[in-house]
Amino acid sequence: PWGWEQGAVEGWVAAAPLVRGMAAAHKVVYPPYWLLTPATLPPMRETTAPAGRLRHLARETTGPVLKDRHLAEEATAWQAWLAGADPVELPPHATYRAIIDLERYACAYPRLTVAQGRGGEINLRWAEALYEQPEGSSKGHRDEIDGKYFIGAGSAFLPDGPTRTFFSLWWEAGRYLELTVRTADDPLRLDRLDLVETGYPVQVEGEFTASDPRLTDVIPLMQHSLAMCMHETYMDCPYYEQQQYIGDGRLEALATYVTMPDDRLAQKMLTTFDDSRLLAGDILSPFPAYNRQIIPMFTLWWVCAIEDYLLWRDNPALVRMLLPGVRTALEPFHALVDARGLMGVPRGWNFVDWVPDWERGIPPEGDREPSSVLNAQFVLALLAKSRLEEAQGDAALAARDRATAQMVMQAMLEAFWNEKRGLVADDLAHRHFSEHAQCLALLSGLLPKAREREIARHLVQDTDLARTTIYFSHYLFEAYYRLGAGEALLQRLEPWFALAAQGLTTTLEQPEPSRSDCHAWGAHPLYHYYASLLGIRPASAGFRTVRIAPMLGSLTRLQGRMPHPHGTIIASLDIDDKALQGTITLPEGITGEFCWQDDRQVLHSGVNEIRL
């Protein structure tokens, strides 16, 4: 009913408190009460933008887009209408389909104003790209539409005569719009179509340049993908689930820390997952959500994400508030450790990465028997928790976590180490080997030096390991940083360098054919530009000291500005004939060290000259 948003509908019942169960029977409400609390986030942005460029106009409303059906003479008026010029008037008993290209990914409320058209129907659908097959599998080049099929979601609008402005009740997402119109006995006038774009009010302050222009060329694409997945929560993707997942959220938060001073969305992510915790300790993997999906490995990444926050932001009170939940969440994993010292199979969906040969993203045998990949993640979470405990002054719990981590790692090596390959096998039968198991084992720092060297050599050289895909490459890059393998990291960035040539304006969910064209976990190289290539990382809680250990690989120049809780870190580095020189500027009160090969230089607040 028109006017509902102003409360003008007759017969609506005013809101009233609702009490269920025994409390309702006795007319008593027991504390704690549900109360409104102050908002922790700023209002979402609202920016009006034109609807884009007309790519195709035809009379049929279904089937593939065929360029020989394009109505070129009428298309001129439609394009002018899209740009805000005169309305388009459609005759009775007519059908039209317009394919509109926004030429970039957008999250927006569509707003369509029409007049007349009683009895007709207007459908406005959104899609990330058009498909090469009618069943919707492969998308091909994202700029191309000829011969492809539009498969999308959206709204149906029913004009009833007067001038009306239709809009969706929730924002839509994608790059392409399909506007189909069917008129009845009355003509229809299309007055205006525009978009009210929305999302978190992102303000990027990080800057990065390098001697390889491919690194900087892809930055806008990654930043745009991150922005499209930042709303009232971080999101895995704006087109499909629109859910906040822990695995995605950790990587999105890390990209936020190095590019933006505003960390309110990261704080909300960490506390929201704490609120999702069940009595048994399980963390719900997407939350807020009505379903109870549990990805045990994401619970472990939540613990690591809290340690990230401890290091990258100076807010010990938040960490202290979350620590009881961390303890509760890890206890079910302790209960799974068997007599050998291996963690058994956690209940839930043991997803790790979208490896093509892994069923539902689960490592080989990972839902039936102990897995090295899952055990290694448990070790990393235990070590992260030990450092959280130390930061809060509980040495006994920190010691227990370290001892358990060492025990599990020792059991892992006894069960999964393959002497012939010089690698950690994924499964107990040693039939499967992956980059995942190697990089997680390396990140623990608990490997004997000889085995660490073997794994490092094979991780960089072997081509028959199951490869990390877009999401889990973050952990591979972390391992490369530990090894100082800068050139290997640059080589594995090739899929990101190829995105624009595929017509993409955002990062993919997984290797092609990718379901989602906008998945912000694919923006994690932003983090590695600053934290791995420039090598700027916290050396203590609250980022009060810094360690800068650049990893240039074949690069000859790196420059960057990175937000810090107490100001900005500025780095400018050049290498010529293996001699490194440049400047490092630290905020007031911040000190640290600069590490290059075997050299160390103390850094003080202000400008530091580097000559090594």
Coordinates of C-alpha atoms in Angstrom, one line a residue:
P1 CA 0.0 0.0 0.0
W2 CA 1.4 3.4 -1.0
G3 CA 2.5 5.6 1.9
W4 CA 3.4 2.7 4.1
E5 CA 6.9 4.1 4.8
Q6 CA 5.2 7.2 6.3
G7 CA 3.0 5.1 8.5
A8 CA -0.1 6.1 6.5
V9 CA -1.6 2.7 6.3
E10 CA -4.9 2.2 8.2
G11 CA -5.3 -0.8 10.5
W12 CA -1.6 -1.3 11.4
V13 CA -1.1 -2.3 15.0
A14 CA 1.4 -0.2 17.0
A15 CA 4.5 -2.0 18.3
A16 CA 4.3 -3.5 21.7
P17 CA 6.5 -5.6 24.0
L18 CA 6.4 -9.3 23.3
V19 CA 7.0 -11.9 26.1
R20 CA 6.8 -15.6 25.4
G21 CA 6.6 -18.8 27.4
M22 CA 6.4 -19.0 31.2
A23 CA 7.2 -15.3 31.6
A24 CA 4.1 -14.4 29.5
A25 CA 1.9 -16.8 31.5
H26 CA 2.9 -15.1 34.8
K27 CA 3.1 -11.6 33.2
V28 CA 6.6 -11.2 34.5
V29 CA 9.7 -10.2 32.5
Y30 CA 13.0 -11.5 34.0
P31 CA 16.3 -9.7 33.6
P32 CA 18.5 -9.3 31.6
Y33 CA 16.2 -7.3 29.4
W34 CA 16.6 -6.7 25.7
L35 CA 17.5 -3.0 25.4
L36 CA 18.5 -0.8 22.6
T37 CA 22.2 0.1 22.7
P38 CA 24.2 2.9 21.1
A39 CA 25.2 2.4 17.5
T40 CA 28.8 1.5 17.1
L41 CA 29.0 2.2 13.3
P42 CA 28.5 5.4 11.4
P43 CA 25.5 5.7 9.0
M44 CA 25.9 3.9 5.7
R45 CA 26.6 6.2 2.8
E46 CA 24.0 7.1 0.3
T47 CA 25.1 8.5 -3.1
T48 CA 22.8 9.0 -6.1
A49 CA 24.3 7.8 -9.4
P50 CA 23.0 7.4 -12.9
A51 CA 21.9 4.0 -14.1
G52 CA 24.7 3.3 -16.5
R53 CA 25.1 2.6 -20.3
L54 CA 22.5 0.9 -22.5
R55 CA 24.2 -2.1 -24.1
H56 CA 21.2 -3.8 -25.7
L57 CA 17.5 -3.0 -26.5
A58 CA 15.1 -5.6 -28.0
R59 CA 11.5 -6.6 -28.1
E60 CA 11.8 -10.1 -26.7
T61 CA 12.2 -10.5 -23.0
T62 CA 13.8 -13.9 -22.7
G63 CA 16.6 -15.9 -24.4
P64 CA 20.1 -14.9 -25.3
V65 CA 21.2 -11.4 -26.1
L66 CA 21.5 -11.2 -29.9
K67 CA 23.1 -8.1 -31.5
D68 CA 21.0 -8.5 -34.7
R69 CA 17.9 -7.9 -32.6
H70 CA 19.2 -4.6 -31.1
L71 CA 16.8 -1.7 -31.8
A72 CA 19.5 0.9 -32.6
E73 CA 17.1 3.7 -33.6
E74 CA 15.1 3.5 -30.3
A75 CA 18.2 2.9 -28.3
T76 CA 19.4 6.5 -28.6
A77 CA 16.3 7.8 -26.7
W78 CA 16.7 5.1 -24.1
Q79 CA 20.3 6.1 -23.5
A80 CA 19.4 9.7 -23.2
W81 CA 16.7 8.7 -20.7
L82 CA 19.2 6.8 -18.6
A83 CA 21.4 9.9 -18.6
G84 CA 18.5 12.0 -17.1
A85 CA 17.1 13.5 -20.3
D86 CA 13.4 13.3 -21.5
P87 CA 11.2 10.3 -20.5
V88 CA 10.7 7.3 -22.8
E89 CA 7.1 6.7 -23.7
L90 CA 6.0 3.1 -24.6
P91 CA 2.8 2.2 -26.5
P92 CA 0.2 -0.2 -25.3
H93 CA 0.7 -3.9 -25.7
A94 CA 4.4 -3.6 -26.1
T95 CA 7.4 -5.6 -24.7
Y96 CA 10.9 -4.4 -24.3
R97 CA 14.1 -5.7 -22.7
A98 CA 17.0 -3.3 -21.9
I99 CA 20.4 -4.6 -20.8
I100 CA 22.2 -1.8 -18.9
D101 CA 25.9 -1.9 -18.0
L102 CA 26.9 0.0 -14.9
E103 CA 30.5 -0.6 -16.1
R104 CA 31.6 -1.3 -12.5
Y105 CA 30.3 -3.3 -9.6
A106 CA 27.7 -1.5 -7.4
C107 CA 25.6 -2.0 -4.3
A108 CA 22.5 0.2 -4.6
Y109 CA 18.8 0.8 -4.2
P110 CA 17.3 1.2 -7.6
R111 CA 14.8 4.0 -7.9
L112 CA 12.4 3.9 -10.9
T113 CA 9.8 6.6 -11.5
V114 CA 7.0 5.9 -14.0
A115 CA 3.6 7.2 -15.0
Q116 CA 0.5 5.6 -16.5
G117 CA 0.9 1.9 -17.5
R118 CA -2.0 0.5 -15.5
G119 CA -2.1 -3.3 -15.8
G120 CA 1.5 -3.6 -17.1
E121 CA 4.5 -5.1 -15.4
I122 CA 8.1 -4.0 -15.0
N123 CA 10.9 -6.3 -13.9
L124 CA 14.3 -4.9 -12.8
R125 CA 16.9 -7.7 -12.3
W126 CA 20.6 -7.5 -11.4
A127 CA 23.5 -9.8 -12.4
E128 CA 27.2 -9.7 -11.8
A129 CA 27.8 -10.8 -15.4
L130 CA 25.9 -12.6 -18.2
Y131 CA 26.3 -16.4 -18.7
E132 CA 27.5 -18.4 -21.7
Q133 CA 24.9 -21.1 -21.2
P134 CA 21.2 -20.9 -20.2
E135 CA 21.8 -23.0 -17.1
G136 CA 24.3 -20.5 -15.8
S137 CA 27.8 -22.0 -15.3
S138 CA 30.6 -20.2 -17.2
K139 CA 30.5 -16.4 -17.5
G140 CA 33.5 -15.9 -19.8
H141 CA 34.8 -12.3 -20.4
R142 CA 32.7 -10.0 -18.1
D143 CA 32.5 -7.2 -20.7
E144 CA 30.9 -9.4 -23.3
I145 CA 27.1 -9.8 -23.6
D146 CA 26.4 -10.9 -27.2
G147 CA 25.0 -14.5 -27.3
K148 CA 24.9 -14.7 -23.5
Y149 CA 22.1 -15.2 -21.1
F150 CA 20.9 -12.9 -18.3
I151 CA 20.2 -14.8 -15.1
G152 CA 19.5 -12.5 -12.2
A153 CA 17.5 -11.5 -9.2
G154 CA 15.5 -8.4 -8.5
S155 CA 12.0 -6.9 -8.2
A156 CA 8.7 -6.8 -10.1
F157 CA 7.0 -3.4 -10.2
L158 CA 3.3 -3.0 -11.0
P159 CA 2.3 0.4 -12.3
D160 CA -1.3 1.4 -11.5
G161 CA -1.7 4.7 -13.4
P162 CA -0.5 7.6 -11.2
T163 CA 3.1 8.7 -11.2
R164 CA 4.9 6.3 -8.9
T165 CA 8.5 5.9 -7.7
F166 CA 9.3 2.2 -7.2
F167 CA 12.3 1.0 -5.2
S168 CA 13.6 -2.2 -3.7
L169 CA 13.2 -2.8 0.1
W170 CA 16.9 -3.9 0.3
W171 CA 19.8 -2.9 -1.8
E172 CA 20.8 -4.9 -4.8
A173 CA 24.3 -5.8 -6.2
G174 CA 26.0 -6.4 -9.4
R175 CA 27.2 -4.8 -12.6
Y176 CA 24.4 -5.4 -15.1
L177 CA 20.7 -4.5 -15.0
E178 CA 18.0 -6.1 -17.1
L179 CA 14.9 -3.9 -17.4
T180 CA 11.9 -5.8 -19.0
V181 CA 8.7 -4.0 -19.6
R182 CA 5.3 -5.3 -20.7
T183 CA 2.5 -2.8 -21.2
A184 CA -1.3 -3.6 -21.2
D185 CA -4.0 -1.4 -22.5
D186 CA -2.4 1.8 -21.3
P187 CA 0.8 3.4 -22.5
L188 CA 3.7 3.7 -20.0
R189 CA 6.0 6.6 -19.5
L190 CA 9.5 5.8 -18.0
D191 CA 10.4 9.1 -16.2
R192 CA 13.7 8.3 -14.5
L193 CA 15.9 5.5 -13.3
D194 CA 18.8 6.1 -10.9
L195 CA 20.6 4.3 -8.2
V196 CA 21.2 5.2 -4.5
E197 CA 24.5 3.5 -3.9
T198 CA 25.1 2.4 -0.3
G199 CA 27.8 0.8 1.9
Y200 CA 30.1 1.5 4.7
P201 CA 31.6 5.1 4.5
V202 CA 35.1 3.8 3.5
Q203 CA 37.9 6.3 3.7
V204 CA 41.2 4.8 2.4
E205 CA 44.3 6.5 3.6
G206 CA 46.9 3.8 2.7
E207 CA 49.1 4.5 -0.4
F208 CA 51.3 2.0 -2.2
T209 CA 53.5 2.2 -5.3
A210 CA 56.1 -0.2 -6.7
S211 CA 58.5 -0.6 -9.6
D212 CA 56.2 -3.2 -11.1
P213 CA 53.2 -1.2 -12.3
R214 CA 51.0 -4.4 -12.2
L215 CA 51.0 -4.2 -8.4
T216 CA 49.5 -0.7 -8.3
D217 CA 47.2 -1.2 -11.3
V218 CA 45.2 -3.8 -9.5
I219 CA 44.9 -1.8 -6.2
P220 CA 41.6 0.0 -7.2
L221 CA 40.0 -3.3 -8.1
M222 CA 40.9 -4.8 -4.8
Q223 CA 39.9 -1.7 -2.8
H224 CA 36.6 -1.6 -4.7
S225 CA 35.9 -5.3 -3.9
L226 CA 36.6 -4.7 -0.2
A227 CA 34.3 -1.6 -0.2
M228 CA 31.5 -3.6 -1.8
C229 CA 31.7 -6.1 1.0
M230 CA 31.6 -3.6 3.8
H231 CA 28.1 -2.7 5.0
E232 CA 26.7 -3.0 8.5
T233 CA 28.9 -6.1 8.6
Y234 CA 31.7 -7.4 6.5
M235 CA 30.3 -9.7 3.9
D236 CA 31.5 -12.7 2.0
C237 CA 29.8 -11.3 -1.1
P238 CA 27.1 -8.7 -1.8
Y239 CA 25.3 -10.7 -4.5
Y240 CA 24.7 -14.1 -2.9
E241 CA 24.7 -14.8 0.9
Q242 CA 25.5 -11.3 2.1
Q243 CA 26.8 -13.0 5.2
Q244 CA 29.6 -12.3 7.6
Y245 CA 31.9 -15.3 7.7
I246 CA 34.9 -15.6 10.0
G247 CA 37.3 -16.8 7.4
D248 CA 36.4 -13.9 5.1
G249 CA 36.1 -11.4 7.9
R250 CA 39.6 -12.0 9.2
L251 CA 41.2 -11.2 5.8
E252 CA 38.9 -8.2 5.3
A253 CA 39.9 -6.9 8.7
L254 CA 43.6 -7.2 7.9
A255 CA 43.1 -5.4 4.6
T256 CA 41.3 -2.7 6.6
Y257 CA 44.0 -2.3 9.1
V258 CA 46.7 -1.5 6.5
T259 CA 44.5 0.9 4.4
M260 CA 42.1 2.7 6.8
P261 CA 42.4 4.1 10.3
D262 CA 38.7 3.3 11.0
D263 CA 38.5 -0.2 12.7
R264 CA 34.9 0.0 13.9
L265 CA 33.7 -2.7 11.5
A266 CA 36.5 -5.0 12.6
Q267 CA 35.6 -4.5 16.2
K268 CA 31.9 -5.3 15.4
M269 CA 33.0 -8.4 13.5
L270 CA 35.0 -9.8 16.4
T271 CA 32.3 -9.1 19.0
T272 CA 29.4 -10.3 16.8
F273 CA 31.0 -13.7 16.5
D274 CA 31.5 -13.8 20.3
D275 CA 27.8 -13.2 20.6
S276 CA 27.1 -16.1 18.3
R277 CA 28.8 -18.6 20.6
L278 CA 26.7 -21.6 21.6
L279 CA 26.7 -23.2 25.1
A280 CA 29.0 -25.9 23.9
G281 CA 31.5 -23.3 22.8
D282 CA 30.9 -23.5 19.0
I283 CA 31.1 -20.2 17.1
L284 CA 28.6 -19.8 14.3
S285 CA 30.6 -19.4 11.1
P286 CA 28.3 -16.9 9.5
F287 CA 26.7 -14.5 11.9
P288 CA 24.3 -12.8 12.2
A289 CA 22.3 -15.5 10.6
Y290 CA 19.1 -17.5 11.4
N291 CA 20.8 -20.9 10.7
R292 CA 23.4 -22.7 12.8
Q293 CA 26.2 -23.4 10.4
I294 CA 29.4 -24.4 12.1
I295 CA 32.8 -24.4 10.3
P296 CA 35.1 -25.5 13.0
M297 CA 38.2 -24.1 11.3
F298 CA 36.6 -20.7 11.2
T299 CA 36.3 -20.8 15.0
L300 CA 40.1 -21.2 15.0
W301 CA 40.6 -18.3 12.6
W302 CA 38.4 -16.2 14.9
V303 CA 40.9 -16.7 17.7
C304 CA 43.7 -15.7 15.3
A305 CA 41.7 -12.6 14.2
I306 CA 41.5 -11.4 17.8
E307 CA 45.3 -11.7 18.0
D308 CA 45.5 -9.7 14.8
Y309 CA 43.5 -7.0 16.5
L310 CA 45.7 -7.1 19.6
L311 CA 48.7 -6.4 17.4
W312 CA 47.4 -4.0 14.8
R313 CA 45.2 -1.8 17.0
D314 CA 45.7 -0.3 20.5
N315 CA 42.6 -1.4 22.3
P316 CA 43.4 -3.9 25.1
A317 CA 40.0 -3.5 26.7
L318 CA 38.3 -5.2 23.7
V319 CA 40.7 -8.1 23.7
R320 CA 40.2 -8.5 27.5
M321 CA 36.4 -8.6 26.9
L322 CA 36.7 -11.3 24.2
L323 CA 39.2 -13.6 26.0
P324 CA 36.6 -15.6 28.0
G325 CA 34.9 -16.5 24.8
V326 CA 38.2 -17.5 23.2
R327 CA 38.8 -19.9 26.1
T328 CA 35.3 -21.4 25.8
A329 CA 35.5 -21.7 22.0
L330 CA 38.8 -23.7 22.1
E331 CA 37.8 -26.2 24.8
P332 CA 35.8 -28.5 22.5
F333 CA 39.0 -28.9 20.3
H334 CA 41.0 -29.9 23.4
A335 CA 38.4 -32.7 24.0
L336 CA 39.1 -34.1 20.5
V337 CA 42.8 -34.7 21.2
D338 CA 43.4 -38.5 21.3
A339 CA 46.1 -40.6 23.0
R340 CA 48.5 -40.0 20.2
G341 CA 48.2 -36.2 20.7
L342 CA 46.3 -35.7 17.4
M343 CA 43.1 -33.7 17.2
G344 CA 40.3 -35.9 15.8
V345 CA 37.5 -34.8 13.5
P346 CA 35.6 -31.7 14.7
R347 CA 31.8 -31.7 14.2
G348 CA 30.5 -29.5 11.5
W349 CA 31.7 -28.5 8.0
N350 CA 35.4 -28.9 8.0
F351 CA 35.9 -26.4 5.1
V352 CA 39.4 -25.1 4.5
D353 CA 39.6 -23.9 0.9
W354 CA 37.9 -24.3 -2.5
V355 CA 40.5 -26.7 -3.9
P356 CA 38.9 -28.2 -7.0
D357 CA 39.8 -31.8 -6.0
W358 CA 38.6 -31.4 -2.4
E359 CA 35.0 -32.4 -1.8
R360 CA 33.1 -29.4 -0.4
G361 CA 36.4 -27.7 0.4
I362 CA 37.4 -30.3 3.0
P363 CA 41.0 -31.7 2.9
P364 CA 41.3 -35.4 2.0
E365 CA 39.7 -37.6 4.7
G366 CA 39.2 -34.5 6.8
D367 CA 35.7 -35.4 7.7
R368 CA 36.6 -39.0 8.6
E369 CA 39.9 -39.1 10.4
P370 CA 42.6 -36.8 11.7
S371 CA 43.9 -34.4 9.1
S372 CA 47.3 -32.6 9.2
V373 CA 45.7 -29.4 7.7
L374 CA 43.1 -29.3 10.5
N375 CA 45.6 -30.2 13.2
A376 CA 48.0 -27.4 12.0
Q377 CA 45.2 -24.9 12.2
F378 CA 44.5 -26.0 15.8
V379 CA 48.2 -25.5 16.6
L380 CA 48.1 -21.9 15.2
A381 CA 45.0 -21.1 17.2
L382 CA 46.6 -22.4 20.4
L383 CA 49.7 -20.3 19.8
A384 CA 47.6 -17.2 19.1
K385 CA 45.6 -17.8 22.3
S386 CA 48.9 -18.2 24.3
R387 CA 49.9 -14.8 23.2
L388 CA 46.5 -13.4 24.1
E389 CA 46.9 -14.9 27.5
E390 CA 50.4 -13.5 27.9
A391 CA 49.1 -10.0 26.9
Q392 CA 46.5 -10.2 29.7
G393 CA 49.0 -11.5 32.3
D394 CA 47.9 -15.2 32.6
A395 CA 51.2 -17.0 32.3
A396 CA 49.8 -20.4 33.4
L397 CA 47.1 -20.6 30.6
A398 CA 49.7 -19.3 28.1
A399 CA 52.0 -22.1 29.1
R400 CA 49.3 -24.7 28.8
D401 CA 48.4 -23.6 25.3
R402 CA 52.0 -23.7 24.2
A403 CA 52.5 -27.1 25.6
T404 CA 49.4 -28.4 23.9
A405 CA 50.5 -26.8 20.6
Q406 CA 53.9 -28.5 20.9
M407 CA 52.4 -31.9 21.7
V408 CA 50.0 -31.7 18.7
M409 CA 52.8 -30.6 16.4
Q410 CA 55.0 -33.5 17.5
A411 CA 52.1 -35.9 17.0
M412 CA 51.5 -34.4 13.6
L413 CA 55.1 -35.0 12.5
E414 CA 55.0 -38.6 13.7
A415 CA 51.7 -39.3 11.9
F416 CA 52.0 -37.2 8.7
W417 CA 55.7 -36.6 8.0
N418 CA 56.7 -38.3 4.7
E419 CA 60.5 -38.8 4.7
K420 CA 60.6 -39.6 1.0
R421 CA 58.8 -36.4 -0.1
G422 CA 60.2 -34.3 2.7
L423 CA 56.7 -33.0 3.2
V424 CA 53.8 -33.2 5.6
A425 CA 51.1 -35.4 4.1
D426 CA 47.4 -34.3 4.3
D427 CA 46.1 -37.7 5.3
L428 CA 47.3 -40.6 7.5
A429 CA 47.9 -42.9 4.5
H430 CA 50.2 -40.3 2.9
R431 CA 48.3 -40.3 -0.4
H432 CA 47.7 -36.6 -0.6
F433 CA 50.0 -33.5 -0.3
S434 CA 49.0 -29.9 -0.3
E435 CA 50.5 -26.4 0.0
H436 CA 48.0 -25.9 2.8
A437 CA 49.6 -28.4 5.1
Q438 CA 53.1 -27.1 4.4
C439 CA 52.4 -23.4 4.9
L440 CA 50.4 -23.9 8.1
A441 CA 53.2 -26.1 9.5
L442 CA 55.8 -23.5 8.7
L443 CA 53.7 -20.7 10.2
S444 CA 53.7 -22.5 13.6
G445 CA 57.4 -21.9 14.0
L446 CA 57.5 -25.3 15.8
L447 CA 59.2 -27.4 13.1
P448 CA 62.7 -28.7 13.5
K449 CA 65.0 -26.5 11.4
A450 CA 66.0 -29.4 9.1
R451 CA 62.4 -30.2 8.3
E452 CA 61.5 -26.5 7.9
R453 CA 64.2 -26.2 5.3
E454 CA 62.9 -29.3 3.4
I455 CA 59.3 -28.0 3.4
A456 CA 60.4 -24.5 2.4
R457 CA 62.3 -25.9 -0.6
H458 CA 59.4 -28.1 -1.8
L459 CA 56.7 -25.5 -1.1
V460 CA 58.4 -23.1 -3.5
Q461 CA 59.5 -25.6 -6.1
D462 CA 57.1 -28.5 -6.2
T463 CA 54.3 -28.3 -8.8
D464 CA 52.3 -31.4 -7.8
L465 CA 51.0 -30.1 -4.5
A466 CA 47.3 -29.2 -4.2
R467 CA 47.5 -25.5 -4.6
T468 CA 45.9 -22.8 -2.4
T469 CA 43.2 -20.9 -4.2
I470 CA 42.3 -17.2 -3.9
Y471 CA 41.2 -17.3 -0.2
F472 CA 43.8 -19.6 1.3
S473 CA 46.6 -18.0 -0.7
H474 CA 46.7 -15.5 2.2
Y475 CA 48.3 -18.2 4.4
L476 CA 50.6 -19.2 1.6
F477 CA 51.8 -15.6 1.3
E478 CA 52.3 -15.5 5.1
A479 CA 54.5 -18.6 4.8
Y480 CA 56.4 -17.0 1.9
Y481 CA 57.0 -13.9 4.1
R482 CA 58.4 -16.2 6.8
L483 CA 60.8 -17.7 4.3
G484 CA 61.7 -14.4 2.6
A485 CA 60.4 -15.8 -0.7
G486 CA 59.5 -12.5 -2.3
E487 CA 59.7 -13.6 -5.9
A488 CA 57.5 -16.6 -5.2
L489 CA 54.8 -14.3 -3.8
L490 CA 55.0 -12.0 -6.8
Q491 CA 54.6 -15.0 -9.2
R492 CA 51.5 -16.2 -7.3
L493 CA 49.9 -12.7 -7.7
E494 CA 49.5 -13.4 -11.5
P495 CA 45.8 -14.3 -11.1
W496 CA 45.1 -10.9 -9.6
F497 CA 47.1 -9.2 -12.4
A498 CA 44.8 -10.9 -14.9
L499 CA 41.5 -9.8 -13.4
A500 CA 41.1 -6.5 -15.3
A501 CA 41.8 -8.3 -18.6
Q502 CA 38.9 -10.6 -17.9
G503 CA 36.6 -7.6 -17.6
L504 CA 36.3 -7.8 -13.8
T505 CA 36.1 -4.8 -11.5
T506 CA 36.3 -6.9 -8.3
T507 CA 38.0 -10.0 -7.0
L508 CA 36.7 -13.5 -7.5
E509 CA 35.5 -16.1 -5.0
Q510 CA 37.5 -18.9 -6.5
P511 CA 39.3 -19.9 -9.7
E512 CA 37.1 -19.9 -12.8
P513 CA 34.3 -20.7 -13.3
S514 CA 33.7 -18.6 -10.2
R515 CA 30.2 -18.4 -8.7
S516 CA 30.8 -15.0 -7.1
D517 CA 32.5 -12.1 -9.0
C518 CA 32.8 -10.0 -5.8
H519 CA 34.4 -11.7 -2.8
A520 CA 36.5 -9.5 -0.6
W521 CA 38.6 -12.4 0.7
G522 CA 40.3 -11.9 -2.7
A523 CA 41.4 -8.4 -1.6
H524 CA 44.0 -9.8 0.9
P525 CA 47.0 -8.9 -1.3
L526 CA 46.3 -5.4 -0.1
Y527 CA 47.5 -6.5 3.3
H528 CA 50.6 -8.3 1.8
Y529 CA 51.6 -5.2 -0.1
Y530 CA 52.2 -3.4 3.2
A531 CA 52.9 -6.3 5.6
S532 CA 54.9 -8.6 3.4
L533 CA 56.4 -6.6 0.5
L534 CA 57.1 -3.5 2.5
G535 CA 57.3 -5.7 5.5
I536 CA 55.7 -3.4 8.0
R537 CA 54.3 -5.4 10.9
P538 CA 53.6 -4.8 14.6
A539 CA 56.3 -6.1 16.9
S540 CA 54.3 -5.8 20.1
A541 CA 50.7 -5.4 21.3
G542 CA 49.0 -2.2 20.2
F543 CA 51.5 -1.7 17.4
R544 CA 53.6 0.2 20.0
T545 CA 56.8 -1.1 18.4
V546 CA 57.3 -2.0 14.7
R547 CA 59.4 -4.4 12.8
I548 CA 60.0 -3.5 9.1
A549 CA 61.6 -6.3 7.1
P550 CA 60.9 -5.7 3.4
M551 CA 60.7 -8.5 0.9
L552 CA 61.4 -7.0 -2.5
G553 CA 62.0 -10.1 -4.7
S554 CA 62.7 -8.6 -8.2
L555 CA 61.3 -5.2 -7.2
T556 CA 63.7 -2.3 -7.2
R557 CA 61.4 0.3 -5.6
L558 CA 58.7 0.3 -2.9
Q559 CA 56.8 3.2 -1.4
G560 CA 53.9 3.3 1.0
R561 CA 51.9 5.2 3.6
M562 CA 50.1 3.0 6.1
P563 CA 47.7 4.2 8.8
H564 CA 48.8 3.4 12.4
P565 CA 46.8 3.7 15.6
H566 CA 48.9 6.8 16.5
G567 CA 49.5 8.3 13.1
T568 CA 51.0 7.2 9.8
I569 CA 54.0 5.0 8.9
I570 CA 55.7 6.2 5.7
A571 CA 58.3 4.0 3.9
S572 CA 60.3 4.7 0.7
L573 CA 62.8 2.1 -0.3
D574 CA 65.1 1.6 -3.4
I575 CA 67.6 -1.1 -4.1
D576 CA 70.4 -0.8 -6.6
D577 CA 73.3 -3.3 -7.0
K578 CA 72.0 -5.0 -3.8
A579 CA 72.4 -1.9 -1.8
L580 CA 69.2 -0.7 -0.1
Q581 CA 68.5 2.9 0.8
G582 CA 65.5 5.0 1.7
T583 CA 63.6 6.5 4.6
I584 CA 61.2 5.2 7.2
T585 CA 59.0 7.7 9.1
L586 CA 57.3 6.5 12.4
P587 CA 54.6 8.3 14.4
E588 CA 55.5 10.1 17.6
G589 CA 56.3 7.7 20.4
I590 CA 56.7 4.6 18.1
T591 CA 60.0 2.9 17.8
G592 CA 61.2 -0.4 16.2
E593 CA 63.8 -2.0 14.0
F594 CA 64.5 -2.3 10.3
C595 CA 65.7 -5.7 9.1
W596 CA 67.4 -6.4 5.8
Q597 CA 69.2 -9.7 5.2
D598 CA 71.6 -9.9 8.1
D599 CA 71.6 -6.2 9.0
R600 CA 69.6 -4.5 11.7
Q601 CA 68.9 -0.8 12.3
V602 CA 67.1 0.7 15.2
L603 CA 64.2 2.9 14.3
H604 CA 63.1 5.9 16.3
S605 CA 60.1 8.2 16.1
G606 CA 60.2 10.6 13.1
V607 CA 62.4 10.2 10.0
N608 CA 65.0 7.4 9.8
E609 CA 67.5 7.3 7.0
I610 CA 68.2 3.7 5.7
R611 CA 71.6 2.9 4.1
L612 CA 72.3 -0.9 4.0

